[in-house]
Amino acid sequence: MFGLKGDWSLDIKKRYFTLGNYAGGEARWCPGCGDHGVLTVVQRICRDKQLPPEKTVAVSGIGCSSRLPHYMGTYGFHGLHGRALPVACGIKSRRPELDVWVATGDGDCYSIGTGHWIHAIRYNMNMTVLVFDNSIYGLTKKQTSPTTPIGFKSNTHPTGAILEPLNPLTATLGISNVSFVAQTVDWNPIHLYETIKAAHDHKGFSLINIIQRCPVYSQEVSQFLQDNPENLLLLNHENGIPIADNIMRMFPNQREHDPSNMSEAYNISFNTKLTPVGLLYHNPKVPCYDDLSSKGNDMGVEEKLAGLNKVLDQFAI
Ligand code: SF4
């Protein structure tokens, strides 16, 4: 766990946080990497919402995107491969007042972290989860990931990936207690901003699959979407992601979609001909496990010990 660079007054109300207050170390991602844009948007949202840096935690696993906590001027935890979510859930259990952001990738979350991904959604703890989906293991130099398209050549599959890729949207929508699922692209900063902001506004576990450019190892995967926006399907609705007219014009294909409609969300995600961008599903009524797991956090030591002894006494013989 690492922390803040400066001294912080305890008088929170009188402070105004600038973008500089959310800046950590210099980002060392490759030039042109989509991760830079996501970091900038997260810092802007923190600034626009005036989130106190000392009450904000960025948590990650392993991968290129998992460097993000180092580049935030907040608290951070750079964890083990696939283990960002249990760390984030642990933080939320004990310190529910903290704002928790998770940076993970398609390999980190949808492969080695699969068990945690499923159960973190089921627990629906209040956190914003950014999945940087570049369809490749970038940090370890181009191995096939769960979302690598069939036929794509990598160092582990030099003649092309042989399995159909995992569909993170349909998989996430199928998990009990799912409450917020969206997809966006890193190269449209306004849609990216509005999507991440909506996710952060949601009380519960919000998952955003961000289609992210990796110009070094998987350029082709996102290039066809950048060059041909007709391959994208913009989801519109008054309860969806707010979109200005000038942004809407960038998307030749659009569809009205009520994010409370799970079966329609599933059908849209299942159709792999067009890549949806927008809010697929939103249910603000799903209970949050952190509301339950943090009960008793304010108890004193004696009260806790008395409760513990009472439970243990049940097993006395
Ligand atoms: Fe970004 Fe790809 Fe470079 Fe990793 S390898 S920093 S994902 S461009």
Short mmCIF file of C-alpha atoms and ligand atoms in Angstrom, two decimals:
data_model
loop_
_atom_site.label_atom_id
_atom_site.label_comp_id
_atom_site.label_asym_id
_atom_site.label_seq_id
_atom_site.Cartn_x
_atom_site.Cartn_y
_atom_site.Cartn_z
CA MET A 1 0.00 0.00 0.00
CA PHE A 2 1.36 3.42 -0.83
CA GLY A 3 0.06 6.84 -0.10
CA LEU A 4 0.01 10.54 -0.67
CA LYS A 5 2.80 12.90 -1.62
CA GLY A 6 1.92 15.94 0.45
CA ASP A 7 0.59 17.08 3.78
CA TRP A 8 -3.16 17.28 4.05
CA SER A 9 -5.16 19.57 6.26
CA LEU A 10 -7.95 17.90 8.19
CA ASP A 11 -10.21 20.81 7.35
CA ILE A 12 -11.66 19.22 4.22
CA LYS A 13 -14.33 21.83 3.52
CA LYS A 14 -11.89 24.67 2.84
CA ARG A 15 -9.81 22.82 0.27
CA TYR A 16 -10.24 22.81 -3.48
CA PHE A 17 -8.56 19.95 -5.28
CA THR A 18 -6.96 20.60 -8.65
CA LEU A 19 -6.00 17.99 -11.24
CA GLY A 20 -2.47 18.16 -9.84
CA ASN A 21 -3.73 16.79 -6.53
CA TYR A 22 -4.69 13.54 -8.28
CA ALA A 23 -1.46 13.18 -10.23
CA GLY A 24 1.02 10.57 -9.00
CA GLY A 25 4.17 9.37 -10.72
CA GLU A 26 4.83 9.95 -14.41
CA ALA A 27 2.87 7.42 -16.49
CA ARG A 28 5.21 4.94 -18.18
CA TRP A 29 2.78 3.37 -20.60
CA CYS A 30 3.83 3.23 -24.27
CA PRO A 31 3.13 6.28 -26.47
CA GLY A 32 -0.36 5.96 -27.94
CA CYS A 33 -1.53 3.49 -25.30
CA GLY A 34 -5.21 3.94 -24.42
CA ASP A 35 -4.40 3.71 -20.71
CA HIS A 36 -3.22 7.35 -20.73
CA GLY A 37 -6.70 8.57 -21.72
CA VAL A 38 -8.44 6.51 -19.05
CA LEU A 39 -6.10 7.82 -16.35
CA THR A 40 -6.79 11.42 -17.43
CA VAL A 41 -10.55 10.86 -17.31
CA VAL A 42 -10.41 9.25 -13.86
CA GLN A 43 -8.37 12.19 -12.54
CA ARG A 44 -10.83 14.66 -14.09
CA ILE A 45 -13.80 12.92 -12.49
CA CYS A 46 -12.03 12.97 -9.12
CA ARG A 47 -11.41 16.70 -9.58
CA ASP A 48 -14.92 17.48 -10.84
CA LYS A 49 -16.49 15.57 -7.95
CA GLN A 50 -13.91 16.96 -5.50
CA LEU A 51 -13.16 13.53 -4.06
CA PRO A 52 -10.68 14.01 -1.19
CA PRO A 53 -7.47 12.22 -2.23
CA GLU A 54 -6.99 10.91 1.30
CA LYS A 55 -10.38 9.17 1.06
CA THR A 56 -9.74 7.68 -2.37
CA VAL A 57 -8.01 4.36 -3.07
CA ALA A 58 -6.98 2.93 -6.44
CA VAL A 59 -6.52 -0.85 -6.38
CA SER A 60 -5.10 -3.04 -9.13
CA GLY A 61 -3.82 -6.50 -9.97
CA ILE A 62 -1.05 -7.15 -12.49
CA GLY A 63 -0.78 -5.96 -16.08
CA CYS A 64 -0.10 -2.74 -17.95
CA SER A 65 -3.32 -1.12 -16.74
CA SER A 66 -2.57 -2.19 -13.18
CA ARG A 67 0.14 0.49 -13.03
CA LEU A 68 -2.66 3.05 -12.64
CA PRO A 69 -2.51 3.36 -8.81
CA HIS A 70 1.12 4.53 -9.13
CA TYR A 71 -0.02 7.41 -11.31
CA MET A 72 -2.77 8.62 -8.97
CA GLY A 73 -2.10 11.09 -6.17
CA THR A 74 -4.32 9.04 -3.86
CA TYR A 75 -3.82 5.95 -1.78
CA GLY A 76 -3.18 2.85 -3.83
CA PHE A 77 -2.61 -0.88 -3.69
CA HIS A 78 -0.85 -2.70 -6.53
CA GLY A 79 -1.74 -6.28 -5.79
CA LEU A 80 -1.18 -9.75 -7.16
CA HIS A 81 -2.28 -11.07 -10.53
CA GLY A 82 -6.06 -11.41 -10.63
CA ARG A 83 -6.44 -10.33 -7.01
CA ALA A 84 -7.48 -6.69 -7.29
CA LEU A 85 -11.11 -7.38 -6.42
CA PRO A 86 -10.66 -9.28 -3.13
CA VAL A 87 -8.32 -6.52 -1.95
CA ALA A 88 -10.87 -3.87 -2.98
CA CYS A 89 -13.68 -5.80 -1.23
CA GLY A 90 -11.55 -6.06 1.92
CA ILE A 91 -10.92 -2.32 1.93
CA LYS A 92 -14.61 -1.62 1.42
CA SER A 93 -15.58 -4.00 4.25
CA ARG A 94 -13.46 -2.27 6.84
CA ARG A 95 -13.47 1.28 5.45
CA PRO A 96 -16.81 1.71 3.64
CA GLU A 97 -16.40 5.49 3.59
CA LEU A 98 -13.45 5.26 1.18
CA ASP A 99 -13.95 5.73 -2.53
CA VAL A 100 -12.58 2.60 -4.18
CA TRP A 101 -11.50 2.44 -7.84
CA VAL A 102 -10.24 -0.77 -9.40
CA ALA A 103 -7.99 -0.95 -12.47
CA THR A 104 -7.76 -4.38 -14.03
CA GLY A 105 -7.36 -5.89 -17.48
CA ASP A 106 -8.91 -8.59 -19.66
CA GLY A 107 -6.25 -11.08 -18.58
CA ASP A 108 -6.16 -10.00 -14.94
CA CYS A 109 -9.95 -9.93 -14.42
CA TYR A 110 -11.42 -12.39 -16.93
CA SER A 111 -8.77 -15.11 -16.65
CA ILE A 112 -6.72 -15.47 -13.50
CA GLY A 113 -9.20 -13.37 -11.52
CA THR A 114 -12.34 -15.07 -12.80
CA GLY A 115 -13.48 -16.44 -9.44
CA HIS A 116 -13.07 -13.04 -7.80
CA TRP A 117 -14.81 -11.28 -10.68
CA ILE A 118 -17.90 -13.49 -10.32
CA HIS A 119 -18.16 -13.22 -6.57
CA ALA A 120 -17.34 -9.51 -6.39
CA ILE A 121 -20.29 -8.88 -8.70
CA ARG A 122 -22.49 -11.09 -6.55
CA TYR A 123 -21.44 -9.16 -3.43
CA ASN A 124 -22.22 -5.87 -5.21
CA MET A 125 -19.92 -3.78 -3.03
CA ASN A 126 -19.79 -0.10 -3.85
CA MET A 127 -16.78 0.42 -6.14
CA THR A 128 -15.95 1.50 -9.68
CA VAL A 129 -14.24 -1.22 -11.70
CA LEU A 130 -12.43 -0.29 -14.92
CA VAL A 131 -11.52 -3.27 -17.09
CA PHE A 132 -8.93 -2.18 -19.65
CA ASP A 133 -9.73 -4.66 -22.40
CA ASN A 134 -7.02 -4.66 -25.06
CA SER A 135 -7.56 -8.35 -25.97
CA ILE A 136 -3.96 -9.31 -25.19
CA TYR A 137 -1.52 -9.79 -22.32
CA GLY A 138 0.56 -6.65 -22.94
CA LEU A 139 2.89 -6.56 -19.94
CA THR A 140 4.18 -10.05 -20.64
CA LYS A 141 4.49 -9.29 -24.37
CA LYS A 142 1.62 -10.60 -26.45
CA GLN A 143 0.05 -13.78 -25.16
CA THR A 144 -3.51 -14.78 -26.03
CA SER A 145 -5.98 -13.45 -23.44
CA PRO A 146 -9.62 -14.50 -22.84
CA THR A 147 -10.87 -11.74 -25.17
CA THR A 148 -8.36 -12.24 -28.01
CA PRO A 149 -10.35 -12.71 -31.24
CA ILE A 150 -10.24 -16.10 -32.92
CA GLY A 151 -7.44 -16.24 -35.51
CA PHE A 152 -5.39 -13.42 -33.93
CA LYS A 153 -1.70 -14.33 -33.89
CA SER A 154 0.11 -14.06 -30.58
CA ASN A 155 3.26 -15.47 -29.01
CA THR A 156 1.26 -18.33 -27.47
CA HIS A 157 -0.73 -18.95 -30.66
CA PRO A 158 1.59 -18.05 -33.56
CA THR A 159 -0.86 -19.45 -36.10
CA GLY A 160 -3.82 -17.68 -34.52
CA ALA A 161 -6.02 -18.00 -31.43
CA ILE A 162 -8.07 -21.17 -31.72
CA LEU A 163 -10.93 -20.55 -29.29
CA GLU A 164 -13.88 -18.18 -29.51
CA PRO A 165 -13.19 -15.25 -27.16
CA LEU A 166 -15.03 -14.85 -23.89
CA ASN A 167 -17.79 -12.24 -24.06
CA PRO A 168 -17.29 -10.17 -20.89
CA LEU A 169 -20.65 -8.44 -21.23
CA THR A 170 -22.85 -11.55 -21.48
CA ALA A 171 -20.77 -13.26 -18.80
CA THR A 172 -21.13 -10.32 -16.40
CA LEU A 173 -24.84 -9.94 -17.10
CA GLY A 174 -25.34 -13.59 -16.17
CA ILE A 175 -23.99 -13.21 -12.63
CA SER A 176 -26.42 -12.92 -9.70
CA ASN A 177 -26.83 -9.42 -8.23
CA VAL A 178 -25.22 -7.66 -11.19
CA SER A 179 -26.16 -3.98 -10.88
CA PHE A 180 -24.22 -1.89 -13.44
CA VAL A 181 -22.63 -2.96 -16.73
CA ALA A 182 -21.38 -0.56 -19.40
CA GLN A 183 -18.95 -0.54 -22.29
CA THR A 184 -17.02 2.32 -23.85
CA VAL A 185 -13.89 3.00 -25.90
CA ASP A 186 -10.77 4.83 -24.77
CA TRP A 187 -10.51 6.99 -27.92
CA ASN A 188 -13.75 8.86 -27.34
CA PRO A 189 -12.87 10.87 -24.20
CA ILE A 190 -16.31 12.42 -23.79
CA HIS A 191 -18.17 9.11 -23.90
CA LEU A 192 -15.46 7.60 -21.71
CA TYR A 193 -15.87 10.42 -19.16
CA GLU A 194 -19.66 10.18 -19.06
CA THR A 195 -19.59 6.40 -18.75
CA ILE A 196 -17.07 6.32 -15.92
CA LYS A 197 -18.87 9.16 -14.17
CA ALA A 198 -22.21 7.30 -14.38
CA ALA A 199 -20.48 4.20 -13.02
CA HIS A 200 -19.07 6.18 -10.13
CA ASP A 201 -22.48 7.75 -9.42
CA HIS A 202 -23.97 4.25 -9.08
CA LYS A 203 -24.09 2.83 -5.55
CA GLY A 204 -22.93 -0.73 -6.01
CA PHE A 205 -20.42 -2.63 -8.11
CA SER A 206 -20.12 -0.90 -11.47
CA LEU A 207 -18.19 -2.70 -14.19
CA ILE A 208 -17.08 -0.86 -17.31
CA ASN A 209 -15.46 -2.84 -20.08
CA ILE A 210 -13.21 -0.28 -21.78
CA ILE A 211 -12.06 -1.28 -25.24
CA GLN A 212 -8.48 -0.09 -25.00
CA ARG A 213 -5.87 0.49 -27.67
CA CYS A 214 -2.60 -1.38 -27.37
CA PRO A 215 -0.66 -0.06 -30.38
CA VAL A 216 2.25 -2.37 -29.61
CA TYR A 217 0.63 -5.81 -29.46
CA SER A 218 -3.02 -5.69 -30.55
CA GLN A 219 -3.40 -2.63 -32.75
CA GLU A 220 -5.61 -4.44 -35.27
CA VAL A 221 -8.22 -5.41 -32.69
CA SER A 222 -9.34 -1.85 -31.97
CA GLN A 223 -8.19 -0.26 -35.24
CA PHE A 224 -11.13 -1.57 -37.23
CA LEU A 225 -13.49 0.02 -34.71
CA GLN A 226 -11.66 3.35 -34.87
CA ASP A 227 -11.54 3.36 -38.66
CA ASN A 228 -15.10 2.11 -39.12
CA PRO A 229 -17.39 3.51 -36.42
CA GLU A 230 -20.31 1.79 -38.15
CA ASN A 231 -19.09 -1.33 -36.33
CA LEU A 232 -20.11 0.32 -33.06
CA LEU A 233 -23.67 0.49 -31.70
CA LEU A 234 -24.38 3.51 -29.52
CA LEU A 235 -26.98 2.80 -26.82
CA ASN A 236 -29.29 5.71 -26.06
CA HIS A 237 -31.81 6.26 -23.34
CA GLU A 238 -32.86 8.96 -20.91
CA ASN A 239 -31.61 6.66 -18.11
CA GLY A 240 -28.44 5.73 -19.98
CA ILE A 241 -25.15 7.56 -20.54
CA PRO A 242 -25.79 11.27 -21.30
CA ILE A 243 -24.51 12.05 -24.80
CA ALA A 244 -24.25 15.45 -26.48
CA ASP A 245 -25.48 15.79 -30.09
CA ASN A 246 -21.98 16.34 -31.47
CA ILE A 247 -20.86 13.04 -29.93
CA MET A 248 -23.93 11.22 -31.18
CA ARG A 249 -23.06 12.20 -34.73
CA MET A 250 -19.88 10.14 -34.45
CA PHE A 251 -21.94 6.95 -34.23
CA PRO A 252 -23.77 5.97 -37.44
CA ASN A 253 -25.50 3.07 -35.64
CA GLN A 254 -27.66 3.85 -32.65
CA ARG A 255 -30.32 2.06 -30.69
CA GLU A 256 -32.73 3.06 -27.95
CA HIS A 257 -32.08 0.79 -24.99
CA ASP A 258 -33.66 0.99 -21.54
CA PRO A 259 -30.86 -0.11 -19.17
CA SER A 260 -33.38 -1.66 -16.77
CA ASN A 261 -34.22 -4.27 -19.42
CA MET A 262 -31.95 -7.25 -18.70
CA SER A 263 -33.12 -9.51 -21.54
CA GLU A 264 -32.57 -6.74 -24.10
CA ALA A 265 -29.14 -6.01 -22.58
CA TYR A 266 -28.26 -9.64 -23.00
CA ASN A 267 -29.48 -9.74 -26.61
CA ILE A 268 -27.47 -6.62 -27.50
CA SER A 269 -24.33 -8.06 -25.89
CA PHE A 270 -24.81 -11.44 -27.50
CA ASN A 271 -24.87 -9.92 -30.99
CA THR A 272 -21.18 -9.89 -31.83
CA LYS A 273 -21.65 -8.19 -35.25
CA LEU A 274 -21.83 -4.76 -33.64
CA THR A 275 -19.87 -3.65 -30.58
CA PRO A 276 -22.20 -1.88 -28.14
CA VAL A 277 -21.09 1.27 -26.33
CA GLY A 278 -23.17 2.72 -23.53
CA LEU A 279 -25.04 1.52 -20.48
CA LEU A 280 -26.26 -2.03 -20.93
CA TYR A 281 -27.74 -2.69 -17.54
CA HIS A 282 -28.47 -0.72 -14.40
CA ASN A 283 -30.36 -1.82 -11.31
CA PRO A 284 -29.88 0.57 -8.38
CA LYS A 285 -31.99 -1.61 -6.07
CA VAL A 286 -29.55 -4.50 -5.64
CA PRO A 287 -28.39 -4.62 -1.98
CA CYS A 288 -24.72 -3.81 -1.33
CA TYR A 289 -22.80 -6.30 0.77
CA ASP A 290 -20.62 -3.54 2.26
CA ASP A 291 -23.72 -2.17 3.99
CA LEU A 292 -23.90 -5.51 5.83
CA SER A 293 -20.22 -6.37 6.21
CA SER A 294 -19.30 -2.99 7.69
CA LYS A 295 -21.90 -3.28 10.48
CA GLY A 296 -20.19 -3.14 13.86
CA ASN A 297 -17.12 -1.29 12.54
CA ASP A 298 -17.81 1.45 15.06
CA MET A 299 -17.98 -0.92 18.06
CA GLY A 300 -15.38 -0.56 20.79
CA VAL A 301 -12.91 -3.35 21.63
CA GLU A 302 -14.82 -4.43 24.74
CA GLU A 303 -18.08 -4.61 22.88
CA LYS A 304 -16.44 -6.68 20.15
CA LEU A 305 -14.88 -9.04 22.69
CA ALA A 306 -18.21 -9.47 24.50
CA GLY A 307 -19.89 -10.34 21.19
CA LEU A 308 -17.11 -12.78 20.32
CA ASN A 309 -17.29 -14.47 23.71
CA LYS A 310 -21.05 -14.78 23.43
CA VAL A 311 -20.68 -16.63 20.13
CA LEU A 312 -17.87 -18.85 21.44
CA ASP A 313 -19.91 -19.71 24.54
CA GLN A 314 -22.39 -21.48 22.29
CA PHE A 315 -19.73 -24.14 21.72
CA ALA A 316 -18.85 -24.61 25.40
CA ILE A 317 -19.22 -28.18 26.67
FE1 SF4 B 1 -0.22 -0.01 -23.42
FE2 SF4 B 1 0.19 -2.15 -24.94
FE3 SF4 B 1 2.26 -0.66 -24.17
FE4 SF4 B 1 0.96 -2.16 -22.41
S1 SF4 B 1 2.15 -2.89 -24.15
S2 SF4 B 1 1.60 -0.03 -22.10
S3 SF4 B 1 -1.17 -2.02 -23.13
S4 SF4 B 1 0.58 -0.03 -25.52
#
